[in-house]
Coordinates of C-alpha atoms and ligand atoms in Angstrom, one line a residue:
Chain T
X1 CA 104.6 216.1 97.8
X2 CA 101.4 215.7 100.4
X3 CA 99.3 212.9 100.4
X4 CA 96.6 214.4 98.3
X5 CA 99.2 215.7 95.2
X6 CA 100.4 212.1 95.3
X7 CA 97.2 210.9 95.2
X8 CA 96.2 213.2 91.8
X9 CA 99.7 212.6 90.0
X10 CA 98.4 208.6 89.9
X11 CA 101.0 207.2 91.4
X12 CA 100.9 204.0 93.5
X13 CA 100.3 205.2 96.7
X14 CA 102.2 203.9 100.2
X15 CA 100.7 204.9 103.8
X16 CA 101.8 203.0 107.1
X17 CA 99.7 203.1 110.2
X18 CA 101.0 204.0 113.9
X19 CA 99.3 203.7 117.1
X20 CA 99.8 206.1 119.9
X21 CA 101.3 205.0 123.2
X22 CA 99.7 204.7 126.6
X23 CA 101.2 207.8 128.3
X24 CA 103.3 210.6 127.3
X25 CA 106.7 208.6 126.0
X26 CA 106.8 209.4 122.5
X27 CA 110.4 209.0 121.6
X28 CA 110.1 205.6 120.0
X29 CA 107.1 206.8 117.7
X30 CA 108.8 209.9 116.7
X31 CA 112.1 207.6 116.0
X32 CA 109.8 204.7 113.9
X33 CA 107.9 207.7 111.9
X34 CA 111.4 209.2 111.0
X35 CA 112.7 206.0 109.7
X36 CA 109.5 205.4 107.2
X37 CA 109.6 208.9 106.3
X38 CA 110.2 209.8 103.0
X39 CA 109.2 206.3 101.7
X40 CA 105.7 206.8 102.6
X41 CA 103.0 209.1 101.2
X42 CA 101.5 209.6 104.5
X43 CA 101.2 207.9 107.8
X44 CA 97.6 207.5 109.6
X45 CA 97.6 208.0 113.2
X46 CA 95.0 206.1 115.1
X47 CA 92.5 207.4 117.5
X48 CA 92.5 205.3 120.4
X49 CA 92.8 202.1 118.4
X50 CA 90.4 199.2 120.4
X51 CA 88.7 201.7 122.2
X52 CA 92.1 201.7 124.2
X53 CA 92.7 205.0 125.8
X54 CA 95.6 206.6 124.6
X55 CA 97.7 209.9 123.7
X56 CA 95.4 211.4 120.8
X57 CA 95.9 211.1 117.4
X58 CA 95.7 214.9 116.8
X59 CA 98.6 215.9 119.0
X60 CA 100.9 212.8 117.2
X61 CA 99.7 214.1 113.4
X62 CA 100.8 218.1 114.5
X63 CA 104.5 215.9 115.4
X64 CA 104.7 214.3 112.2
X65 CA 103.5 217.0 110.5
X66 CA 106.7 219.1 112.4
X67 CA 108.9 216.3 111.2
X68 CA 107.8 216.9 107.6
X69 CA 105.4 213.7 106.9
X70 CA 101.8 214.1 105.9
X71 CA 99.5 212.9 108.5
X72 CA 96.0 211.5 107.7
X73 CA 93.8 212.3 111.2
X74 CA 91.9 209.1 112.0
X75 CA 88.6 210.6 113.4
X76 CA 85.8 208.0 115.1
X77 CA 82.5 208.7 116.5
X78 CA 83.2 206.5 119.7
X79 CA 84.1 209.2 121.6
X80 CA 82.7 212.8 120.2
X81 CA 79.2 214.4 119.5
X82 CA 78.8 216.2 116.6
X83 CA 80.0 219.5 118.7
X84 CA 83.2 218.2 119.5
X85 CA 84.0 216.6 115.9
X86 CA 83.7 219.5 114.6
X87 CA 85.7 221.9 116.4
X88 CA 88.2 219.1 116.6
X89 CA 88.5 219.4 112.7
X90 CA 88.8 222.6 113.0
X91 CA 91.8 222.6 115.6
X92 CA 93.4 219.8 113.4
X93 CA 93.4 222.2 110.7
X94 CA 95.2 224.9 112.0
X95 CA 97.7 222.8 113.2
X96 CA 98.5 221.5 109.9
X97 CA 96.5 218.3 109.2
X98 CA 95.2 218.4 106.2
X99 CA 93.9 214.9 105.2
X100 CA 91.0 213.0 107.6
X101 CA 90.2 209.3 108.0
X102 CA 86.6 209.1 109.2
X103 CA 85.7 205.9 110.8
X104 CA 82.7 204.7 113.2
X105 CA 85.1 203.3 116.0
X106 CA 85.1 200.2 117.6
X107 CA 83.0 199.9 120.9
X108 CA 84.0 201.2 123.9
X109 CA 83.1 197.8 125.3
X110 CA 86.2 196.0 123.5
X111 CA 88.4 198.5 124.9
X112 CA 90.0 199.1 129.0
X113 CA 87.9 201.5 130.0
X114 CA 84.2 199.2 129.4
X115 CA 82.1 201.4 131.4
X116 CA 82.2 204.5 129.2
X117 CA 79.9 206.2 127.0
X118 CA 79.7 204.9 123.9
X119 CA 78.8 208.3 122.0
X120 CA 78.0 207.5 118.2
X121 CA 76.1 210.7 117.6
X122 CA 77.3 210.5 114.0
X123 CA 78.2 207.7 111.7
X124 CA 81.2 207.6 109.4
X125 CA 78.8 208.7 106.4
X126 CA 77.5 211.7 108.9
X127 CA 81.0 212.6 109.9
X128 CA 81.9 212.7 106.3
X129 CA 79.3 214.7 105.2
X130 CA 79.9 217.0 107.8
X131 CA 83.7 217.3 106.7
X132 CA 82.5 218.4 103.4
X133 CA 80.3 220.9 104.9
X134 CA 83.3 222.6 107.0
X135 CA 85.0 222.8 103.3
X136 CA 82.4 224.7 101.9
X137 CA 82.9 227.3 105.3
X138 CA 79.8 226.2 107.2
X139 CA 79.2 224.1 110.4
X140 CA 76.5 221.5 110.6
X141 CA 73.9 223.8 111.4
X142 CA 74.3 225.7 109.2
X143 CA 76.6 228.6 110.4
X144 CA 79.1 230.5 108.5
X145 CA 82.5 229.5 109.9
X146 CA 85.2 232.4 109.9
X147 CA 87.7 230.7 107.9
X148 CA 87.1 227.6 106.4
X149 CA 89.3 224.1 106.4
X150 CA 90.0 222.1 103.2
X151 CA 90.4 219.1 104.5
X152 CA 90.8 216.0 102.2
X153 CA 88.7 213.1 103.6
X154 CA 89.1 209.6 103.3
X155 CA 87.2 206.2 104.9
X156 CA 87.5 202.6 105.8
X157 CA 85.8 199.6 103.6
X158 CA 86.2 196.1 105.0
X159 CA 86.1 193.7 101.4
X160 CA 87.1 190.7 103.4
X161 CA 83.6 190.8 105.1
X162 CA 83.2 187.2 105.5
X163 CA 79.0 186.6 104.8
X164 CA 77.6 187.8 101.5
X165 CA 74.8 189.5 103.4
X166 CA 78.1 191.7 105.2
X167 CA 79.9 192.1 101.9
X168 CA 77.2 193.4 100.1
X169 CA 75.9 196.1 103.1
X170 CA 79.9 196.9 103.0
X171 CA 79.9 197.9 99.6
X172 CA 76.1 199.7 99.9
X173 CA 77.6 201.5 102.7
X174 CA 81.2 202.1 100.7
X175 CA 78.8 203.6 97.9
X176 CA 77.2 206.1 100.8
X177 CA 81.1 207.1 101.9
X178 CA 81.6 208.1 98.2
X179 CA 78.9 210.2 98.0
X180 CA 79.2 211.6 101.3
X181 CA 82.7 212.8 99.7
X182 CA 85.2 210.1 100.6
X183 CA 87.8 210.7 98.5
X184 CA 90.3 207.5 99.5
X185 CA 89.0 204.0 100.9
X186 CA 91.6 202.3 102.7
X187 CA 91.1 198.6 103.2
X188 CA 91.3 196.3 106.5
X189 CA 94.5 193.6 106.0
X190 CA 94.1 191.7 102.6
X191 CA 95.2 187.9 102.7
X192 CA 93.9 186.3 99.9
X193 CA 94.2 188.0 96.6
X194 CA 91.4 186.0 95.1
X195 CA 89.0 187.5 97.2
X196 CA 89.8 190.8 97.1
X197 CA 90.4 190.8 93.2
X198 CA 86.4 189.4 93.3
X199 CA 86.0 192.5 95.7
X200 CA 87.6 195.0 93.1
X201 CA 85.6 193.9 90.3
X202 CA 82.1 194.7 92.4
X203 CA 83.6 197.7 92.9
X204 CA 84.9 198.5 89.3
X205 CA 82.5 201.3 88.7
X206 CA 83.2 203.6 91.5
X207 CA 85.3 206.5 91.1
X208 CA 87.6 206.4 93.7
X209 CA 90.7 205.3 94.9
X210 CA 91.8 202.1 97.0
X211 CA 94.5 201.9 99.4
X212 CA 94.8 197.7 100.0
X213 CA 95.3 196.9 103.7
X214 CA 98.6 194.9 104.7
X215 CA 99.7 193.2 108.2
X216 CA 102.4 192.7 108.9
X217 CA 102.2 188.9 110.0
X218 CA 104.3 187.9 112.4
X219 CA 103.7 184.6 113.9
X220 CA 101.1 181.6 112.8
X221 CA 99.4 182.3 116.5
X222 CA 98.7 186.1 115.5
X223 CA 97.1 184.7 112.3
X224 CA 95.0 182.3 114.2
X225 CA 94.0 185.0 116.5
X226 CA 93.2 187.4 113.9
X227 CA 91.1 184.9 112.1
X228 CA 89.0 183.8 115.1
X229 CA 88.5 187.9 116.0
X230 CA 89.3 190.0 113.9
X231 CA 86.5 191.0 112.1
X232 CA 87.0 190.8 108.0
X233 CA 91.1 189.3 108.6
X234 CA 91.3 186.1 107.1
X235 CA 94.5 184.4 107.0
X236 CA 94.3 181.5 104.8
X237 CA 96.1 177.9 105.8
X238 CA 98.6 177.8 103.9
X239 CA 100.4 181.4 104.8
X240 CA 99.8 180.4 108.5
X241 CA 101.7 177.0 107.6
X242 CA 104.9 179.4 106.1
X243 CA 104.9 181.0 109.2
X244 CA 104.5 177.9 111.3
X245 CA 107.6 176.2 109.7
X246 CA 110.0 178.9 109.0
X247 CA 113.1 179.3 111.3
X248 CA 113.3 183.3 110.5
X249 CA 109.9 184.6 111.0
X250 CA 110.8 188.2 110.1
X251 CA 112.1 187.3 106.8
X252 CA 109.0 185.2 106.3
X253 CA 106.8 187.7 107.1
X254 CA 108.7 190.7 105.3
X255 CA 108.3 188.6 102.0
X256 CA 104.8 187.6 102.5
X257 CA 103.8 191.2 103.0
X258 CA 106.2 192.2 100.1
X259 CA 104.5 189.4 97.6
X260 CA 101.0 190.6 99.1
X261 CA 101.8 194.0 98.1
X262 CA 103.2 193.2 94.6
X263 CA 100.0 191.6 94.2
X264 CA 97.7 194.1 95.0
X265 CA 99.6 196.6 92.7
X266 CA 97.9 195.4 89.8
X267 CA 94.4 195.4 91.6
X268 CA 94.1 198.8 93.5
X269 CA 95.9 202.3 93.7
X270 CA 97.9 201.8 96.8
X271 CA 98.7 200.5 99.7
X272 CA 98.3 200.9 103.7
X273 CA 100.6 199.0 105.9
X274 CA 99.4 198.6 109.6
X275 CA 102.6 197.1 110.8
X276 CA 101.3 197.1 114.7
X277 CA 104.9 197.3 116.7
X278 CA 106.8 196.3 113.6
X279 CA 106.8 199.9 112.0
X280 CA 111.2 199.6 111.7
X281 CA 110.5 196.6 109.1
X282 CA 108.7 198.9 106.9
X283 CA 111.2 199.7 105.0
X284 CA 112.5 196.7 104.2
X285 CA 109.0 195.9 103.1
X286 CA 109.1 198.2 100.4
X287 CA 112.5 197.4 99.5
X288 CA 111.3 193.7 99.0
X289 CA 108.1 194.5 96.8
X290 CA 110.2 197.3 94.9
X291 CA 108.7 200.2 95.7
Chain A
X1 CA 56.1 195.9 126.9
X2 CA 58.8 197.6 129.5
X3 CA 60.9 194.7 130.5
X4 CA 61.6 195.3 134.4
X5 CA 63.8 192.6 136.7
X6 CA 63.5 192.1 140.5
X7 CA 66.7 193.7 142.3
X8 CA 68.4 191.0 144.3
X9 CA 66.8 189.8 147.5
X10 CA 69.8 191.3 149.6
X11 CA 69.2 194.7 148.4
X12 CA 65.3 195.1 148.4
X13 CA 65.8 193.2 152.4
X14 CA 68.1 196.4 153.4
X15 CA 65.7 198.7 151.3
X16 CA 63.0 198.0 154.8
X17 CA 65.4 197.4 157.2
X18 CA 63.9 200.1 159.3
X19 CA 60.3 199.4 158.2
X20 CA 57.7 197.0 160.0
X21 CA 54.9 197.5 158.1
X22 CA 55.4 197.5 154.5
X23 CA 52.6 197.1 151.5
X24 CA 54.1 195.2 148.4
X25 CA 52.1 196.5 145.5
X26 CA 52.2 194.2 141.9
X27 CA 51.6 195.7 138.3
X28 CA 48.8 193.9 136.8
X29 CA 50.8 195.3 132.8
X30 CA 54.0 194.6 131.3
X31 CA 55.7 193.2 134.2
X32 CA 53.2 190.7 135.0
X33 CA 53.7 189.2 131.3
X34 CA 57.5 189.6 131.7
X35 CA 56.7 187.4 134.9
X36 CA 58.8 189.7 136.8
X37 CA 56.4 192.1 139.1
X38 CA 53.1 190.6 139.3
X39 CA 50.4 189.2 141.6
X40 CA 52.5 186.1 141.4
X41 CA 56.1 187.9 142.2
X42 CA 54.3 189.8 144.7
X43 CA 53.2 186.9 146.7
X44 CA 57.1 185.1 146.9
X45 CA 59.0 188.2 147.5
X46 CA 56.3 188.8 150.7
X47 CA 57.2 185.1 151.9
X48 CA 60.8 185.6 151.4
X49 CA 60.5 188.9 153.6
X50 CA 58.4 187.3 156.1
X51 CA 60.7 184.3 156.9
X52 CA 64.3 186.4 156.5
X53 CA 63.2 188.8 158.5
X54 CA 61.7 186.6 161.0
X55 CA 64.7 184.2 161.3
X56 CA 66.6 187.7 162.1
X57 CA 63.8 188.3 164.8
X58 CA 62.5 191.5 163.6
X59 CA 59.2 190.0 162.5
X60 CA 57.5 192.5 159.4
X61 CA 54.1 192.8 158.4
X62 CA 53.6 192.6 154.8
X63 CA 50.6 193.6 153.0
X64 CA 49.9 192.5 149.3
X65 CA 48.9 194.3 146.6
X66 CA 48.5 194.0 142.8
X67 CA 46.8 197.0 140.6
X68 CA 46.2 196.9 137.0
X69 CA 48.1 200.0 136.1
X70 CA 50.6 201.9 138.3
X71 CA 51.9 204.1 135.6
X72 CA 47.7 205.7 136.2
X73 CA 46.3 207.2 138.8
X74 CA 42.9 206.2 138.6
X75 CA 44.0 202.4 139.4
X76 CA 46.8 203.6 142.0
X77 CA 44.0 205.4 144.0
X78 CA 41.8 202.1 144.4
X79 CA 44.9 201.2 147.3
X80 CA 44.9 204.4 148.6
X81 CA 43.2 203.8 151.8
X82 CA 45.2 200.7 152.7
X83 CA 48.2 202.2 151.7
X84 CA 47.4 204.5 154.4
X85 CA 48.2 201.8 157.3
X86 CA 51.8 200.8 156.1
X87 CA 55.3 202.6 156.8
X88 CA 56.2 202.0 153.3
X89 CA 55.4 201.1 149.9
X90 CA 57.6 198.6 148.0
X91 CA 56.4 198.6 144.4
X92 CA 57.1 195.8 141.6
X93 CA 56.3 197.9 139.0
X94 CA 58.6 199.6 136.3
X95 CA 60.1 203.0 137.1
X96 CA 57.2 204.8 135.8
X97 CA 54.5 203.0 138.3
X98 CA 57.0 203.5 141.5
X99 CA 57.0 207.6 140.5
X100 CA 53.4 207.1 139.7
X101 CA 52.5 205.9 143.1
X102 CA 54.8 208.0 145.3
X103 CA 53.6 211.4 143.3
X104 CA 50.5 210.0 144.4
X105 CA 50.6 209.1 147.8
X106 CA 53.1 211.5 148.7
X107 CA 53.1 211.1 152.5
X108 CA 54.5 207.4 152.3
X109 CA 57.6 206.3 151.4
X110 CA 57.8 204.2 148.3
X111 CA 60.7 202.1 147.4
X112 CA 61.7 200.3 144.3
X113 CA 61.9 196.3 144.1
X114 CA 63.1 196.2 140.4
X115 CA 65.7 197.4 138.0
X116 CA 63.3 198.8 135.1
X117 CA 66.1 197.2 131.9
X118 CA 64.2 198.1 128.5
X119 CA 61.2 198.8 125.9
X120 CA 61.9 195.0 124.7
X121 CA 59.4 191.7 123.8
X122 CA 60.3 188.1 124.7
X123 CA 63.0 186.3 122.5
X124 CA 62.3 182.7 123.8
X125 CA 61.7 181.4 127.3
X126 CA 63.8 183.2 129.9
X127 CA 64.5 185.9 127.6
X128 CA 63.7 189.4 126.6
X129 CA 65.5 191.6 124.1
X130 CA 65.4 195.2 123.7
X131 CA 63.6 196.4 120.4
X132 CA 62.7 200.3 120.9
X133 CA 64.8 203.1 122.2
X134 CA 61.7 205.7 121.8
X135 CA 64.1 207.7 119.9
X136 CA 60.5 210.1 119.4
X137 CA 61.3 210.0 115.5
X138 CA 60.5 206.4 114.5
X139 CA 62.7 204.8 111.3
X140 CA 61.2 201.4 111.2
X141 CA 59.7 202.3 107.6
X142 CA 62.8 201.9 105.6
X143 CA 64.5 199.3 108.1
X144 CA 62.4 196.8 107.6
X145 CA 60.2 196.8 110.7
X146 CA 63.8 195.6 112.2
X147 CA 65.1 199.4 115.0
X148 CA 68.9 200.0 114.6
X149 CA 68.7 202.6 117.2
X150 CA 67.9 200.0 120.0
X151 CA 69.2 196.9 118.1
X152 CA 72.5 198.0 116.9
X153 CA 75.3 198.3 120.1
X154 CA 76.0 201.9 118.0
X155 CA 72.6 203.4 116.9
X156 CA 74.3 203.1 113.9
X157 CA 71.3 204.6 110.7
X158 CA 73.4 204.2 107.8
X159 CA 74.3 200.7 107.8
X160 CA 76.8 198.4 109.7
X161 CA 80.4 199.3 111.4
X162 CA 82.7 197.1 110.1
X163 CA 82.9 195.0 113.0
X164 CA 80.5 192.3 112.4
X165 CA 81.9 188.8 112.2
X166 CA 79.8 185.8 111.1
X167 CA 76.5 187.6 111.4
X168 CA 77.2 188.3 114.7
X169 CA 77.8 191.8 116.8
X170 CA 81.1 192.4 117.7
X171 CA 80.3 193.8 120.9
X172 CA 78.2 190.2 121.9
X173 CA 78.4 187.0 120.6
X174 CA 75.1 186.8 122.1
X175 CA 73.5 189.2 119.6
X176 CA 73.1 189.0 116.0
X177 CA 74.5 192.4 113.6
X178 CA 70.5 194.2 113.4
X179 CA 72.0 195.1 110.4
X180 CA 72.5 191.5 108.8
X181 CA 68.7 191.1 109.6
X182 CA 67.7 194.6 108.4
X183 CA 69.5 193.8 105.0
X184 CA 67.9 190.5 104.7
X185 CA 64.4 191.7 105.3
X186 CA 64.8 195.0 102.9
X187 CA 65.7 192.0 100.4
X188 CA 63.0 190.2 101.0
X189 CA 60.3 193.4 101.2
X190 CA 62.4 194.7 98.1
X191 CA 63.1 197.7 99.7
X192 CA 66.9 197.8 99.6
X193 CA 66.3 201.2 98.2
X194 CA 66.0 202.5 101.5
X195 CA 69.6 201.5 102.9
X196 CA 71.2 202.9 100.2
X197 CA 69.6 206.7 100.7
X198 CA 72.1 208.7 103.0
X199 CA 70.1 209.1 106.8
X200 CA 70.7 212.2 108.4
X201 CA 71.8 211.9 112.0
X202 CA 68.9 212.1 114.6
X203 CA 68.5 214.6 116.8
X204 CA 69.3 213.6 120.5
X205 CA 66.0 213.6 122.8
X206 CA 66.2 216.0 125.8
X207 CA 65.0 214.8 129.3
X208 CA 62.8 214.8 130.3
X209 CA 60.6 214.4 127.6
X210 CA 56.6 215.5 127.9
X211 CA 54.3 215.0 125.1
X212 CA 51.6 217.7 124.5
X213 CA 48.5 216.9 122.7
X214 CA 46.4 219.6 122.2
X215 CA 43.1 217.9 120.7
X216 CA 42.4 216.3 124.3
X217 CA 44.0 219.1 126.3
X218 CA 40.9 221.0 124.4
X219 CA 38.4 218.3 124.5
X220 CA 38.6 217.8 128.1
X221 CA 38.5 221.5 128.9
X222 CA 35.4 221.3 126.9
X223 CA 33.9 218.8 128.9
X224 CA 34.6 220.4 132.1
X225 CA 33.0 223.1 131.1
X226 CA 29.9 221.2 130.4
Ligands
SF4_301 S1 63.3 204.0 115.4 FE1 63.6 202.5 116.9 S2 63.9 203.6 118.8 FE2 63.0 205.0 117.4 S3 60.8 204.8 117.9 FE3 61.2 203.5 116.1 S4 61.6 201.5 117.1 FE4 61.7 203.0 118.7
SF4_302 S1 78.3 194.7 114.5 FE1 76.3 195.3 113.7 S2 75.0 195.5 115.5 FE2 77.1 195.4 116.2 S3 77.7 197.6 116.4 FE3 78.4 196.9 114.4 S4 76.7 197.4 113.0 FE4 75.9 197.5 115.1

């Protein structure tokens, strides 16, 4: 079952996150993507993740798709103009990728290459409206495509936002996405359940389905970090103290993520799990919240 | 106002290394009220060349200048005949008066003293801040008089990335999110409306850009034939 059946049967959805490597060695990838396969519903492959140049998310999606997962393209506008995102969707499709993640991207600035162009000739609501339109068999300007894609698009919402002002443009902007024809939202890492239960209820009316973010946590420093620049991550005090006085910090951060996840079952339709290096312990995530 | 800065001393001194007579011409517009390329400016940067160049012994003559407009050449022709009796033209205006002059005088060699930065208006002393981008399609309507094409480190029409953290851009802690303050003033103009409308993406100017208007082309015409 692809991502999108799962998605209509209603069940509770499970997608993990990987990162490309810097270079051409993908043998570890390909070895963490086969051990999550089969528990997941799809697994999102980032596109040059912190404006960090990297091997492309289009040519690691075709592999997973070869090793029988469903691959959700991460697309940003860091990098293209609206020629290349197009004819990029259209080389994705014919090489199997069927489900899109269309995201702004973060600043070329933030990444190792500062002095490049930061392109931004679209906007994740462009982009996704521009997905639609390949659906229907036409290009942005209007043309007639030979052979049209039907690709399922999804987008990024950040309900952690930590000003009212931001919270309130995300959800504005969230409510764009949807009618743009996002058909998924998956969240940035959720910490406190409170918060995001308070983001679900602003969000009540909207028909669409919610993937909740998880980290994987693994050390008091990497929640400190996180909450001091990561926008929209907010580790509260009291899971950076488990992590801070526990002698096995993998078991402590399996179960954190594992009661996270429990929680958010009853709050949203899924979940995404950006374990960032600690892909193996997926498993055993799942294991540990039941799923 | 176009916000222009002088280049460092170092570079503008090997600019006339092989010049002796040079005529340092001010802007009398924007960069005389961003202090940068004015009468003022034009009278410290001739000292400085003066002394380096005489504590190097290879004494320069410097001639100085300052015209209303260089970006016109009805003001850039009142220097025209003492421009005539230098080897070079250093001008402190923006980009546009530097081209404006050397079009003009095209005999004479005319070298830039600034980097030309931005369309931009003062932010407190010491500091300018880019507002316009002269996209050619202005938005300002439905962003509350606040541009998210110059402001925003992405251009970004539809709202904010998700990068923001605490109000503040997160490509500078020195800048605030435009889109914090474009929220806040569509609140307060009750025109939140507008941010929640879809905005197609613009379309990209091509360089260079020339702007035609046809009621003076036709007027003038008139008037010559007069
Ligand atoms: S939208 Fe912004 S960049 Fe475009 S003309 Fe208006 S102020 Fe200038
Ligand atoms: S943080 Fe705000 S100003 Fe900075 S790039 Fe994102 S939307 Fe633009």
């Amino acid at each position: 079952m692809g991502f999108r059946e799962a998605l209509d049967s209603g069940k509770f959805l499970i997608t993990a996150e990987i990162g490309p490597v810097k270079g051409t060695e993908i043998d570890g990838l390909l070895e963490d993507a086969e051990l999550i396969k089969g528990k997941v519903d799809a697994i999102n492959v980032t596109d040059l993740q912190s404006s960090v140049m990297r091997l492309g998310s289009m040519a690691v999606c075709h592999l997973l798709k070869d090793l029988g997962i469903d691959p959700i393209l991460q697309l940003t506008c860091r990098d293209r103009n609206r020629l290349a995102l197009q004819s990029d969707l259209l080389s994705a499709w014919v090489l199997g990728i069927r489900n899109v993640l269309a995201l702004t991207g973060d600043h070329p600035t933030l990444g190792d290459h500062p002095q490049a162009m930061p392109v931004f000739d679209l906007d994740s609501v462009s982009l996704l409206k521009v997905i639609g339109r390949l659906n229907e068999g036409f290009d942005m300007a209007g043309n007639q495509l030979k052979g049209a894609p039907d690709f399922f698009p999804g987008a990024v919402v950040n309900p952690g936002a930590n000003t009212e002002t931001a919270l309130e443009m995300q959800i504005i902007k969230m409510e764009k996405k949807i009618e743009a024809g996002a058909r998924f939202f998956q969240t940035q890492g959720i910490f406190d359940l409170d918060l995001f239960e308070r983001f679900m209820k602003r969000i009540e009316g909207f028909k669409t389905t919610v993937l909740g973010g998880i980290i994987l946590l693994k050390s008091a420093g990497m929640a400190r970090f996180m909450n001091k620049n990561v926008a929209g991550v907010f580790v509260p005090e009291p899971l950076i103290k488990e992590m801070e006085t526990t002698k096995d910090k993998v078991k402590t951060s399996i179960e954190m993520a594992a009661r996270l996840i429990k929680g958010l079952k009853n709050l949203c339709q899924g979940v995404h799990i950006m374990a960032i290096g600690w892909e193996k312990r997926i498993p055993m995530v799942l294991e540990e919240a039941g799923l | 106002m176009i916000v222009a800065e002088i280049k460092p001393f170092g570079e503008i001194k090997d600019m006339l290394k092989d010049y002796n007579k040079v005529l340092i011409v001010g802007c009398g517009t924007c960069v005389t009220v961003c202090l940068s390329g004015g009468e003022r400016q034009v009278e410290l940067l001739a000292s400085a060349l003066r002394m380096a160049r005489k504590i190097e012994g290879n004494e320069i003559t410097v001639g100085e200048r300052t015209i209303l407009r260089q970006c016109d050449p009805e003001f850039i022709d009142q220097i025209k005949d003492e421009a005539a009796q230098y080897d070079a033209i250093l001008s402190m205006a923006c980009g546009a008066g530097v081209q404006g002059i050397a079009e003009r005088f095209g005999s004479i060699t005319v070298l830039p003293a600034m980097n030309t930065r931005f369309i931009g208006v003062s932010d407190g002393q010491g500091t300018w801040v880019e507002v316009c981008a002269a996209c050619g399609d202005c938005i300002l309507y439905k962003t509350g008089g606040i541009c998210p094409v110059a402001r925003c480190a992405k251009s970004l029409i539809n709202g904010p990335c998700g990068g923001s953290q605490g109000g503040l851009c997160e490509v500078s802690k020195d800048n605030p999110c435009v889109w914090q303050q474009i929220y806040a003033r569509l609140v307060k103009l009750n025109l939140l409306h507008f941010l929640k409308e879809i905005s197609p993406p613009k379309t990209r100017p091509v360089h260079p850009r020339r702007l035609v208007r046809e009621d003076l082309r036709l007027k003038k015409e008139q008037t010559k034939g007069v």
